[in-house]
Short mmCIF file of C-alpha atoms in Angstrom, two decimals:
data_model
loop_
_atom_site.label_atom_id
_atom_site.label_comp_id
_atom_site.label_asym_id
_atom_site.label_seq_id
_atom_site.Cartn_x
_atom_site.Cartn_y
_atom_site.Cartn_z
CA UNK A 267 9.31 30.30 -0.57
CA UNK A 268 10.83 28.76 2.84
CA UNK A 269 7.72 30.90 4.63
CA UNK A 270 4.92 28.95 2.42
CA UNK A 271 5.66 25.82 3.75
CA UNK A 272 3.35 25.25 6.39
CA UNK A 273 0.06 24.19 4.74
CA UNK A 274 -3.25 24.75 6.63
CA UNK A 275 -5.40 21.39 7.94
CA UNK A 276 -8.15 21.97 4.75
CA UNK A 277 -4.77 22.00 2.43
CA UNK A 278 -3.54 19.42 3.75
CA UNK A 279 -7.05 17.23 3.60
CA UNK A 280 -7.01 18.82 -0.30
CA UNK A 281 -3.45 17.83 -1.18
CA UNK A 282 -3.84 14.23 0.33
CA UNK A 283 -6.87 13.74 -1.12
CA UNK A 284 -6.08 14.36 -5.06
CA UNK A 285 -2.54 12.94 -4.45
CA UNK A 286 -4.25 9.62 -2.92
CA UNK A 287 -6.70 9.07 -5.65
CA UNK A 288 -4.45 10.01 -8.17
CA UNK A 289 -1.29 7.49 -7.04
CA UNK A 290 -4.19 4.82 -5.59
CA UNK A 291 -5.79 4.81 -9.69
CA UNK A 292 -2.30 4.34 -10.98
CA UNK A 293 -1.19 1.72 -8.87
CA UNK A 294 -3.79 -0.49 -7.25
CA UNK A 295 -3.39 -3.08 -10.09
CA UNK A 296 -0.10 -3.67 -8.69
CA UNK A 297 -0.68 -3.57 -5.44
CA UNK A 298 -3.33 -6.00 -5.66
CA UNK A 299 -0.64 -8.33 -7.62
CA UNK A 300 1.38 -8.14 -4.53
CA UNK A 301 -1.27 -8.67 -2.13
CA UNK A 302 -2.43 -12.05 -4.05
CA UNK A 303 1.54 -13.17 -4.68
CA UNK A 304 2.43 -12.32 -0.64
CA UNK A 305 -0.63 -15.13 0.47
CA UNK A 306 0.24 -17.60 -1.90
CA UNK A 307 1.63 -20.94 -0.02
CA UNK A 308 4.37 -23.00 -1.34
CA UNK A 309 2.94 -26.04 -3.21
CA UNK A 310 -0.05 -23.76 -4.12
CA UNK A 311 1.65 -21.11 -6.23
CA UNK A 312 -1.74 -20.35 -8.74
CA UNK A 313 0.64 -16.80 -9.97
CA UNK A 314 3.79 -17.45 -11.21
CA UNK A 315 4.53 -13.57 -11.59
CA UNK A 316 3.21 -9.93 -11.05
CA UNK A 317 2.00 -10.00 -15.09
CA UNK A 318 0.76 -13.54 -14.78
CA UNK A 319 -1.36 -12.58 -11.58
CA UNK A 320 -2.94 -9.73 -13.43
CA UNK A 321 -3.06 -11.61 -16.47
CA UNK A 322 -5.23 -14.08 -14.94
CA UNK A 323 -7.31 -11.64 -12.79
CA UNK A 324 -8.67 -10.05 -16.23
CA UNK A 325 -9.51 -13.10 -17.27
CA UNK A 326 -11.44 -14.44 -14.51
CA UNK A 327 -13.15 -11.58 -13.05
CA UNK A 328 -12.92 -9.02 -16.19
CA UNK A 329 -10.71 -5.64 -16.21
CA UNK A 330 -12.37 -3.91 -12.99
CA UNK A 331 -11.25 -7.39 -11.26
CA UNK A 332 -7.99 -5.56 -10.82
CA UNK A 333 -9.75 -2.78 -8.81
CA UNK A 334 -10.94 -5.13 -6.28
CA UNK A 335 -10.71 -3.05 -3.19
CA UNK A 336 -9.99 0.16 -4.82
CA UNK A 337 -13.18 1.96 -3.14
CA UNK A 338 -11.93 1.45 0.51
CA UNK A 339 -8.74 3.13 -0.56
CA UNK A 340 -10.15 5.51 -2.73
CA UNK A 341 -12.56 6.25 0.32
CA UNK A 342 -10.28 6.36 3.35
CA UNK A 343 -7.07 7.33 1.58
CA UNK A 344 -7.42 10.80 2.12
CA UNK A 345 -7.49 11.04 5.85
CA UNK A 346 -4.29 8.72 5.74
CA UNK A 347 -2.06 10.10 3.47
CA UNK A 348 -3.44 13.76 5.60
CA UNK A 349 -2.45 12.21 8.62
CA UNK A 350 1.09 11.31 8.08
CA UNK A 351 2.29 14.46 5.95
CA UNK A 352 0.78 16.74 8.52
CA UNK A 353 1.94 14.70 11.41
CA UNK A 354 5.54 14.47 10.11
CA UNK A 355 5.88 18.18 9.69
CA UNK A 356 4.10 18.43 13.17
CA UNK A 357 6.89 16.54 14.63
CA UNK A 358 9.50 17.77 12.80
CA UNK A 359 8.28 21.58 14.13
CA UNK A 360 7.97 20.23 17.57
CA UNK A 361 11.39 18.76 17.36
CA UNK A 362 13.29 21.47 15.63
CA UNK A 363 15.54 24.07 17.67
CA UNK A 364 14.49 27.71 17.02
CA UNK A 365 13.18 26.60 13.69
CA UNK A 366 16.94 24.71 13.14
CA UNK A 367 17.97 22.00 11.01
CA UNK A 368 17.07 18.51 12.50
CA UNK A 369 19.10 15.62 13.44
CA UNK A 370 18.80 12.68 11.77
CA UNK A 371 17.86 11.37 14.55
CA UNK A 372 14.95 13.63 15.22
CA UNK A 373 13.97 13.21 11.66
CA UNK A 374 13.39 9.87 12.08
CA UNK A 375 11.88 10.14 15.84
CA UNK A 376 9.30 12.95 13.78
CA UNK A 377 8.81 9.84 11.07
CA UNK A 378 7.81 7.57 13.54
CA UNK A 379 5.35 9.34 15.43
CA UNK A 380 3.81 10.15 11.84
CA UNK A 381 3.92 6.26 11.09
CA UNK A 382 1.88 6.07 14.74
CA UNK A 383 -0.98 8.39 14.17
CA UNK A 384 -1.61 6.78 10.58
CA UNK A 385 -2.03 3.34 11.34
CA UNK A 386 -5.51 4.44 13.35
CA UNK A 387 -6.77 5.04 9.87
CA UNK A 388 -4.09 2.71 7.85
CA UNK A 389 -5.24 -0.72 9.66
CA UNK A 390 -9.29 -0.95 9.21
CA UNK A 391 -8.40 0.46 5.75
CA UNK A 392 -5.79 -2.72 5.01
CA UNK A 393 -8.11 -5.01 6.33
CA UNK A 394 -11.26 -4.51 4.00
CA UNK A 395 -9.16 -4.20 1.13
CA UNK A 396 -7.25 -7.06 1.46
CA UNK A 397 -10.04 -9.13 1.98
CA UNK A 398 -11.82 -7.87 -1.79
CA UNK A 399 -7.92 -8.36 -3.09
CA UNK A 400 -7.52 -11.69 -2.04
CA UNK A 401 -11.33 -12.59 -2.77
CA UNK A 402 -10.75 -13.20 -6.66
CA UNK A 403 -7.10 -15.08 -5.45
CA UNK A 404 -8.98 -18.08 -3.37
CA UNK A 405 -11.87 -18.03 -5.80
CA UNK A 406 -9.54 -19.11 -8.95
CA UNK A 407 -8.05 -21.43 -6.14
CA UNK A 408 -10.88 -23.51 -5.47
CA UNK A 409 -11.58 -23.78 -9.62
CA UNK A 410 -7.77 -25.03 -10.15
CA UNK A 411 -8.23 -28.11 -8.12
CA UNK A 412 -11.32 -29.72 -10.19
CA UNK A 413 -9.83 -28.73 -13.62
CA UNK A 414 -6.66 -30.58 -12.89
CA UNK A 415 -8.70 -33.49 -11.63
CA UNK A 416 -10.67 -33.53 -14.71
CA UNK A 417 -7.35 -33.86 -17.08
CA UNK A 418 -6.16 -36.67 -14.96
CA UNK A 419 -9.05 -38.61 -14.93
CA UNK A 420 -10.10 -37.61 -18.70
CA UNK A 421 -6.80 -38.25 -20.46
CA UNK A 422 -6.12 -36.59 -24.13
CA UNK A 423 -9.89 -36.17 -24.57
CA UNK A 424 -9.90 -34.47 -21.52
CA UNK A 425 -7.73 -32.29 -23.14
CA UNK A 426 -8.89 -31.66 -26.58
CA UNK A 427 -12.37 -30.98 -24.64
CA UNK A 428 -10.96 -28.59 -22.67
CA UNK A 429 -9.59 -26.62 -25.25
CA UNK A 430 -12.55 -26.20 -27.47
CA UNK A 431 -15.00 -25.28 -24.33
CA UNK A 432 -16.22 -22.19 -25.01
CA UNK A 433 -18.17 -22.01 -21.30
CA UNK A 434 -17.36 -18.77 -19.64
CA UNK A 435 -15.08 -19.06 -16.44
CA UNK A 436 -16.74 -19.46 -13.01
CA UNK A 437 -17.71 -15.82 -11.57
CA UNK A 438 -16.12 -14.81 -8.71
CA UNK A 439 -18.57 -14.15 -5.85
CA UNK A 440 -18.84 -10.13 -5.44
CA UNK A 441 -17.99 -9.11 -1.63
CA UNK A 442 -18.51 -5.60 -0.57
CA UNK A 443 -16.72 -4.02 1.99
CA UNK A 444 -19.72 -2.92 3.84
CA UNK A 445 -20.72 -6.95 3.51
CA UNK A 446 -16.97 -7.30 5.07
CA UNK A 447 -17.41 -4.67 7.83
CA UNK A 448 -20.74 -5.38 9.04
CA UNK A 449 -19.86 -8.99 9.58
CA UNK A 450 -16.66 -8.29 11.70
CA UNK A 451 -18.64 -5.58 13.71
CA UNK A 452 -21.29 -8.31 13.95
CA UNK A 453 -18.94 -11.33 15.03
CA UNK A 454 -15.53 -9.44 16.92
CA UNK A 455 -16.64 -5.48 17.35
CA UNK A 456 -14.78 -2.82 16.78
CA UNK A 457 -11.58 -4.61 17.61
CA UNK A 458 -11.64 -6.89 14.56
CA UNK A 459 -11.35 -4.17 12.17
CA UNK A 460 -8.00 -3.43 13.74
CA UNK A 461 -6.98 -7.39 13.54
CA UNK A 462 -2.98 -6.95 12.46
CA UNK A 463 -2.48 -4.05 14.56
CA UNK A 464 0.60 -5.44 15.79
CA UNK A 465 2.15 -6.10 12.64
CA UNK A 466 0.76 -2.72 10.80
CA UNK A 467 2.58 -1.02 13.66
CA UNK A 468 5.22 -3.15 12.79
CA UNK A 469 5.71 -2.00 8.74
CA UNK A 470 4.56 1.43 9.13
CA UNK A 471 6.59 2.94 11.63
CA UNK A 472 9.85 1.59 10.39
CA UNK A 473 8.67 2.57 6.54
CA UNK A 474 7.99 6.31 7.80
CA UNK A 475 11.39 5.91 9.85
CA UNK A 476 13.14 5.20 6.91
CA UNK A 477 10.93 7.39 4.42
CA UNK A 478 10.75 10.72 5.79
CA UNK A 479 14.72 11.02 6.49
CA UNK A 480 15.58 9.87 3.35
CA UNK A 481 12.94 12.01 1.32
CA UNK A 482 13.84 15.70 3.32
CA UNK A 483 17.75 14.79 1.95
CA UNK A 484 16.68 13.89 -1.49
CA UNK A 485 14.35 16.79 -1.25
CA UNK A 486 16.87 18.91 -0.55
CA UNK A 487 19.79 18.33 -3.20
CA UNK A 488 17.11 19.84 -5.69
CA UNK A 489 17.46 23.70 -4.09
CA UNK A 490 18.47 25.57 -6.29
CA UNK A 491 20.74 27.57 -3.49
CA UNK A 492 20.36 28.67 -0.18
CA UNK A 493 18.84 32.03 -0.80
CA UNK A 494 15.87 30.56 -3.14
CA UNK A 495 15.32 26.39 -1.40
CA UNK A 496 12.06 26.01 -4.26
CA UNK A 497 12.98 22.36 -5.78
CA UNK A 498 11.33 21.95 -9.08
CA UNK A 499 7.95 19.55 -9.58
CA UNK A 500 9.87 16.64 -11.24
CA UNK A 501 12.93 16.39 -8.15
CA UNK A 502 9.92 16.62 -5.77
CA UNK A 503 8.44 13.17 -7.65
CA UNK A 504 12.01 11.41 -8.16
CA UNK A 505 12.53 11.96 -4.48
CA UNK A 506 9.45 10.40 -3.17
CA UNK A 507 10.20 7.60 -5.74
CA UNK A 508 13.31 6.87 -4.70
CA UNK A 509 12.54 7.48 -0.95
CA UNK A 510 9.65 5.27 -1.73
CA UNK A 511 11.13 2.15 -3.34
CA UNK A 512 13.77 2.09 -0.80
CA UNK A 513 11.73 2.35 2.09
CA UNK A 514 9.03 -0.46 0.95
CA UNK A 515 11.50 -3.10 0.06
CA UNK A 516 13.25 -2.65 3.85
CA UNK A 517 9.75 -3.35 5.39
CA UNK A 518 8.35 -5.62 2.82
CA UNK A 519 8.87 -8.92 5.29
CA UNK A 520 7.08 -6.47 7.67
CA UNK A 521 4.20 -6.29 5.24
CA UNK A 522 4.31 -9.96 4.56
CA UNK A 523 3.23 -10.88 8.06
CA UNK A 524 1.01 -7.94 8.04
CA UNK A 525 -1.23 -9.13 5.17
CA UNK A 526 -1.34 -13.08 5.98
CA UNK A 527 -2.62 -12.09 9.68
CA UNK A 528 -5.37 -9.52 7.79
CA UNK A 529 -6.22 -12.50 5.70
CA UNK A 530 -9.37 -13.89 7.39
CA UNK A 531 -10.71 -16.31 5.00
CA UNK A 532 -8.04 -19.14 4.16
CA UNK A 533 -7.19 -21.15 1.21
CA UNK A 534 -7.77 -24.84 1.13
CA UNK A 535 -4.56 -26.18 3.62
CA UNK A 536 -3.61 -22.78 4.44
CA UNK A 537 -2.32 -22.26 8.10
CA UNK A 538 -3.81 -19.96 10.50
CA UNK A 539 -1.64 -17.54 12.39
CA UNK A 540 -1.73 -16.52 16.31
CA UNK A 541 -0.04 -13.56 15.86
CA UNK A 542 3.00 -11.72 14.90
CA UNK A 543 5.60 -14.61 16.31
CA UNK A 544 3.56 -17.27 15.49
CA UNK A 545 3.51 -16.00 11.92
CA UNK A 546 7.12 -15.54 11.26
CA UNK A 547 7.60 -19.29 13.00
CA UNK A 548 5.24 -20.91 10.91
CA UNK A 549 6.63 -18.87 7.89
CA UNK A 550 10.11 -19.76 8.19
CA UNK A 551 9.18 -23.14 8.85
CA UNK A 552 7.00 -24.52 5.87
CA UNK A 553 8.53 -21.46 3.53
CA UNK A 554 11.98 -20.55 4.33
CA UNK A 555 13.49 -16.71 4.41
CA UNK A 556 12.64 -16.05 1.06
CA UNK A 557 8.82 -15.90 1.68
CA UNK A 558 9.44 -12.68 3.56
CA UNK A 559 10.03 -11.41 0.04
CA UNK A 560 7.11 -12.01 -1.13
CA UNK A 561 5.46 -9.29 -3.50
CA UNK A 562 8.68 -7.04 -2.66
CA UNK A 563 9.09 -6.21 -6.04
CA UNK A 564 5.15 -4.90 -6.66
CA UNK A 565 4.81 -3.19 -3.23
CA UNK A 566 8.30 -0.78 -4.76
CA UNK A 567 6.24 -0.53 -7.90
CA UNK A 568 3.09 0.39 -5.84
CA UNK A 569 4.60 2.53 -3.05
CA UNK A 570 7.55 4.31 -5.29
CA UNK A 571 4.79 6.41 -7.82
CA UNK A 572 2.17 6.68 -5.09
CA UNK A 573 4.67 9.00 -3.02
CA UNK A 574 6.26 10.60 -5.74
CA UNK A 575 2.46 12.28 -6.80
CA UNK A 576 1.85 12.43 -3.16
CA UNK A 577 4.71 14.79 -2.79
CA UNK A 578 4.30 16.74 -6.09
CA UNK A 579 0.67 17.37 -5.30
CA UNK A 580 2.17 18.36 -1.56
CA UNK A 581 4.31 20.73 -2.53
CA UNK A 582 3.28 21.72 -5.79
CA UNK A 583 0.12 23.15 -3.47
CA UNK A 584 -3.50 22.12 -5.36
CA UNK A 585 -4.87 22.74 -1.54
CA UNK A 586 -3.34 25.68 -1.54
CA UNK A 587 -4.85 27.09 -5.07
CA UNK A 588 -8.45 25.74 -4.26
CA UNK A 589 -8.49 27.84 -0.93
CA UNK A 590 -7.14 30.99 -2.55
CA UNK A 591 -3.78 31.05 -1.25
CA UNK A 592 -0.14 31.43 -3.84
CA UNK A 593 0.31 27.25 -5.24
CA UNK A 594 4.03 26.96 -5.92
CA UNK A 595 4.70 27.12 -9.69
CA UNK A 596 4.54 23.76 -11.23
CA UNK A 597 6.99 24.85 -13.99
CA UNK A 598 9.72 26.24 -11.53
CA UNK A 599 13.21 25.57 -12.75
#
């Protein structure tokens, strides 16, 4: 089993590819909750919770309104999710001794480099989709504003008009990510789809620092002994979960800063932000610590499945099958 490990480049692009659309299906609701929570302002809360967010999303801009931004990831997640699972085993090769056991210490020097050579792909990829994300968020925004003006001015009939008005809700203007791109080319170049770079660098190399460790220990409590090290299907997901949920709440203040310097188009009274400094500053200021916490809870419910598929799919070996080489049995106990 131990000498089926290494997976070829195609496998690798295969594995990625089903686990990404798969996980990204499953949980872009959620993350799209957390990306709408993390750039709300204090005084302009419009969500109250993940369930209220989504609640109001389906009503505003209809069921696919949650999948606002899902193509981008759909699209680019496959390269990405390739990238760091073959660059972490790359590392962890390059770093081994005669094929040895690792430090922990290597293990997470291996992480990190894998965390580097994703964010080339990770950071255009968070930019265009938090901008369709966030579209619907500032779009319900700039409706709240004249509907509370109305009840003020209108009084109880106001009210009782209001409740019987049978007018659909405002449509959220559709922006496409080739709309998105195409404009940034047009106005900044290539360097404004990596806007954030700073602070991507910043969430992803500390999330695969933590991650990878973490998972390869899980991982390997599930071996059955020394002489046979196959883990079955299920420990392979409950590892990544668990790896998963731990390693996105550590670097969810991380992500926090990452997603309100991606933000380009603002809210009515919402700061701008001169980079990674100038964002936590301004944060702390006007928001206190507990901003950083933003969306913590949804990014563990995003990230948490999304690797556990990504490593059943991994090491389960769909690539593997499709090429014509022995998959690992899915049923192994």
């Amino acid at each position: 089993m131990a000498q089926q490990q290494p997976m070829s480049l195609p496998a690798k692009l295969i594995n990625g590819g089903v686990a990404g659309m798969v996980g990204v299906t499953c949980v872009f609701p959620i993350d799209l909750a957390k990306t709408r929570l993390q750039n709300q302002r204090s005084g302009q809360q419009l969500y109250k919770s993940m369930l209220d967010c989504l609640i109001k999303t389906v009503k505003s801009e209809g069921y696919f309104g949650m999948y606002r931004g899902a193509a981008v990831n759909l699209t680019l997640v496959t390269p990405e999710k390739a990238i760091k699972l073959a660059a972490n085993d790359f590392f962890r090769h390059r770093l081994s001794k005669d094929g040895g056991r690792l430090t922990v210490f290597r293990e997470m020097l291996a992480g990190c480099c894998a965390g580097m050579c994703q964010v080339t792909i990770t950071t255009p990829m968070e930019m265009l989709k938090i901008q369709l994300q966030d579209a619907g968020r500032l779009a319900q925004q700039r409706v709240m504003p004249s509907v509370v003006t109305t009840l003020k001015l209108g009084g109880a009939s106001a009210v009782l008009s209001r409740s019987y008005n049978t007018t659909p809700s405002p449509q959220v203007m559709r922006v496409s990510a080739t709309q998105i791109t195409r404009e940034l080319l047009r106005t900044k170049g290539v360097t404004g789809l990596y806007k954030g770079l700073g602070a991507t660098l910043l969430r992803d190399m500390p999330f695969s620092i933590v991650y990878f460790p973490l998972f390869a220990h899980l991982h390997q409590l599930g071996q059955h002994s020394r002489e046979d090290p196959s883990v079955p299907f299920y420990w392979s997901f409950m590892s990544g979960c668990m790896a998963g949920c731990v390693a996105a709440v550590t670097v969810s203040p991380c992500d926090v800063i990452k997603t309100r310097l991606q933000s380009l188009k603002k809210g009515a009274n919402e700061e701008t932000y001169n980079g990674v400094v100038d964002c936590v500053r301004k944060i702390l200021k006007k928001e206190g610590p507990g901003a950083f916490l933003k969306g913590a809870s949804c990014r563990a419910l995003v990230i948490a499945p999304l690797f556990g598929i990504a490593q059943v799919v991994y090491f389960v070996g769909v690539g593997e099958y499709l090429l014509g080489y022995t998959p690992y049995n899915i049923y192994s106990t």
